[in-house]
Amino acid sequence: PRPRPPAPAAVAHAATTPEIAAEMYLATLLMVDETSFMERAYLDELARQLKLPDGLKAQLEAQALQS
């Protein structure tokens, strides 16, 4: 089985700047299956904990789809 990811709050705590928060969210997007309900819920909670603006969240998700 795959290891459990760290809690979104723990990840967000490590993001010391908005730029790092965006990079962390993008890296997570590239590693997960957005179509999985649990992984989508994790991403949504991570974005909330990182305090990403909705527009930036959408922009990062579009960027991940192009990768």
PDB file of C-alpha atoms in Angstrom:
ATOM      1  CA  PRO A   1       0.000   0.000   0.000  1.00  0.00           C
ATOM      2  CA  ARG A   2       1.013   3.598  -0.586  1.00  0.00           C
ATOM      3  CA  PRO A   3       2.225   5.536   2.429  1.00  0.00           C
ATOM      4  CA  ARG A   4      -0.201   8.026   3.947  1.00  0.00           C
ATOM      5  CA  PRO A   5       0.435  11.623   2.923  1.00  0.00           C
ATOM      6  CA  PRO A   6       1.182  14.161   5.631  1.00  0.00           C
ATOM      7  CA  ALA A   7      -1.795  16.020   7.054  1.00  0.00           C
ATOM      8  CA  PRO A   8      -2.686  19.140   5.043  1.00  0.00           C
ATOM      9  CA  ALA A   9      -2.199  21.297   8.144  1.00  0.00           C
ATOM     10  CA  ALA A  10       1.346  19.940   8.585  1.00  0.00           C
ATOM     11  CA  VAL A  11       2.176  20.650   4.948  1.00  0.00           C
ATOM     12  CA  ALA A  12       0.723  24.149   5.195  1.00  0.00           C
ATOM     13  CA  HIS A  13       2.731  24.840   8.339  1.00  0.00           C
ATOM     14  CA  ALA A  14       5.935  24.198   6.350  1.00  0.00           C
ATOM     15  CA  ALA A  15       4.961  26.767   3.691  1.00  0.00           C
ATOM     16  CA  THR A  16       6.588  29.940   4.966  1.00  0.00           C
ATOM     17  CA  THR A  17       5.715  32.147   1.974  1.00  0.00           C
ATOM     18  CA  PRO A  18       2.821  32.320  -0.525  1.00  0.00           C
ATOM     19  CA  GLU A  19       5.252  31.260  -3.273  1.00  0.00           C
ATOM     20  CA  ILE A  20       6.264  28.142  -1.366  1.00  0.00           C
ATOM     21  CA  ALA A  21       2.589  27.396  -0.690  1.00  0.00           C
ATOM     22  CA  ALA A  22       1.836  27.570  -4.419  1.00  0.00           C
ATOM     23  CA  GLU A  23       4.818  25.327  -5.269  1.00  0.00           C
ATOM     24  CA  MET A  24       3.776  22.789  -2.630  1.00  0.00           C
ATOM     25  CA  TYR A  25       0.219  22.688  -3.960  1.00  0.00           C
ATOM     26  CA  LEU A  26       1.442  22.283  -7.541  1.00  0.00           C
ATOM     27  CA  ALA A  27       3.837  19.487  -6.552  1.00  0.00           C
ATOM     28  CA  THR A  28       0.988  17.714  -4.762  1.00  0.00           C
ATOM     29  CA  LEU A  29      -1.291  18.135  -7.781  1.00  0.00           C
ATOM     30  CA  LEU A  30       1.296  16.447  -9.976  1.00  0.00           C
ATOM     31  CA  MET A  31       1.470  13.447  -7.626  1.00  0.00           C
ATOM     32  CA  VAL A  32      -2.186  12.659  -6.989  1.00  0.00           C
ATOM     33  CA  ASP A  33      -5.162  11.392  -8.944  1.00  0.00           C
ATOM     34  CA  GLU A  34      -7.585  14.331  -8.967  1.00  0.00           C
ATOM     35  CA  THR A  35     -10.422  12.039 -10.018  1.00  0.00           C
ATOM     36  CA  SER A  36     -10.217  10.098  -6.737  1.00  0.00           C
ATOM     37  CA  PHE A  37     -12.730  11.463  -4.215  1.00  0.00           C
ATOM     38  CA  MET A  38     -10.314  11.130  -1.294  1.00  0.00           C
ATOM     39  CA  GLU A  39      -7.420  12.714  -3.157  1.00  0.00           C
ATOM     40  CA  ARG A  40      -9.646  15.572  -4.379  1.00  0.00           C
ATOM     41  CA  ALA A  41     -10.774  16.130  -0.791  1.00  0.00           C
ATOM     42  CA  TYR A  42      -7.111  16.151   0.303  1.00  0.00           C
ATOM     43  CA  LEU A  43      -6.257  18.739  -2.364  1.00  0.00           C
ATOM     44  CA  ASP A  44      -9.184  20.940  -1.389  1.00  0.00           C
ATOM     45  CA  GLU A  45      -8.201  20.820   2.281  1.00  0.00           C
ATOM     46  CA  LEU A  46      -4.550  21.454   1.405  1.00  0.00           C
ATOM     47  CA  ALA A  47      -5.504  24.529  -0.633  1.00  0.00           C
ATOM     48  CA  ARG A  48      -7.634  25.761   2.269  1.00  0.00           C
ATOM     49  CA  GLN A  49      -4.842  25.212   4.799  1.00  0.00           C
ATOM     50  CA  LEU A  50      -2.341  26.937   2.467  1.00  0.00           C
ATOM     51  CA  LYS A  51      -4.809  29.837   2.159  1.00  0.00           C
ATOM     52  CA  LEU A  52      -4.530  29.780  -1.636  1.00  0.00           C
ATOM     53  CA  PRO A  53      -6.855  32.260  -3.371  1.00  0.00           C
ATOM     54  CA  ASP A  54      -9.411  30.496  -5.600  1.00  0.00           C
ATOM     55  CA  GLY A  55      -7.968  32.097  -8.738  1.00  0.00           C
ATOM     56  CA  LEU A  56      -4.464  30.864  -7.958  1.00  0.00           C
ATOM     57  CA  LYS A  57      -5.778  27.401  -7.091  1.00  0.00           C
ATOM     58  CA  ALA A  58      -7.536  27.202 -10.469  1.00  0.00           C
ATOM     59  CA  GLN A  59      -4.438  28.497 -12.272  1.00  0.00           C
ATOM     60  CA  LEU A  60      -2.217  25.869 -10.610  1.00  0.00           C
ATOM     61  CA  GLU A  61      -4.704  23.112 -11.443  1.00  0.00           C
ATOM     62  CA  ALA A  62      -4.751  24.189 -15.102  1.00  0.00           C
ATOM     63  CA  GLN A  63      -0.950  24.233 -15.098  1.00  0.00           C
ATOM     64  CA  ALA A  64      -0.840  20.702 -13.664  1.00  0.00           C
ATOM     65  CA  LEU A  65      -3.201  19.429 -16.376  1.00  0.00           C
ATOM     66  CA  GLN A  66      -0.789  20.696 -19.034  1.00  0.00           C
ATOM     67  CA  SER A  67       2.120  18.738 -17.509  1.00  0.00           C
TER      68      SER A  67
END
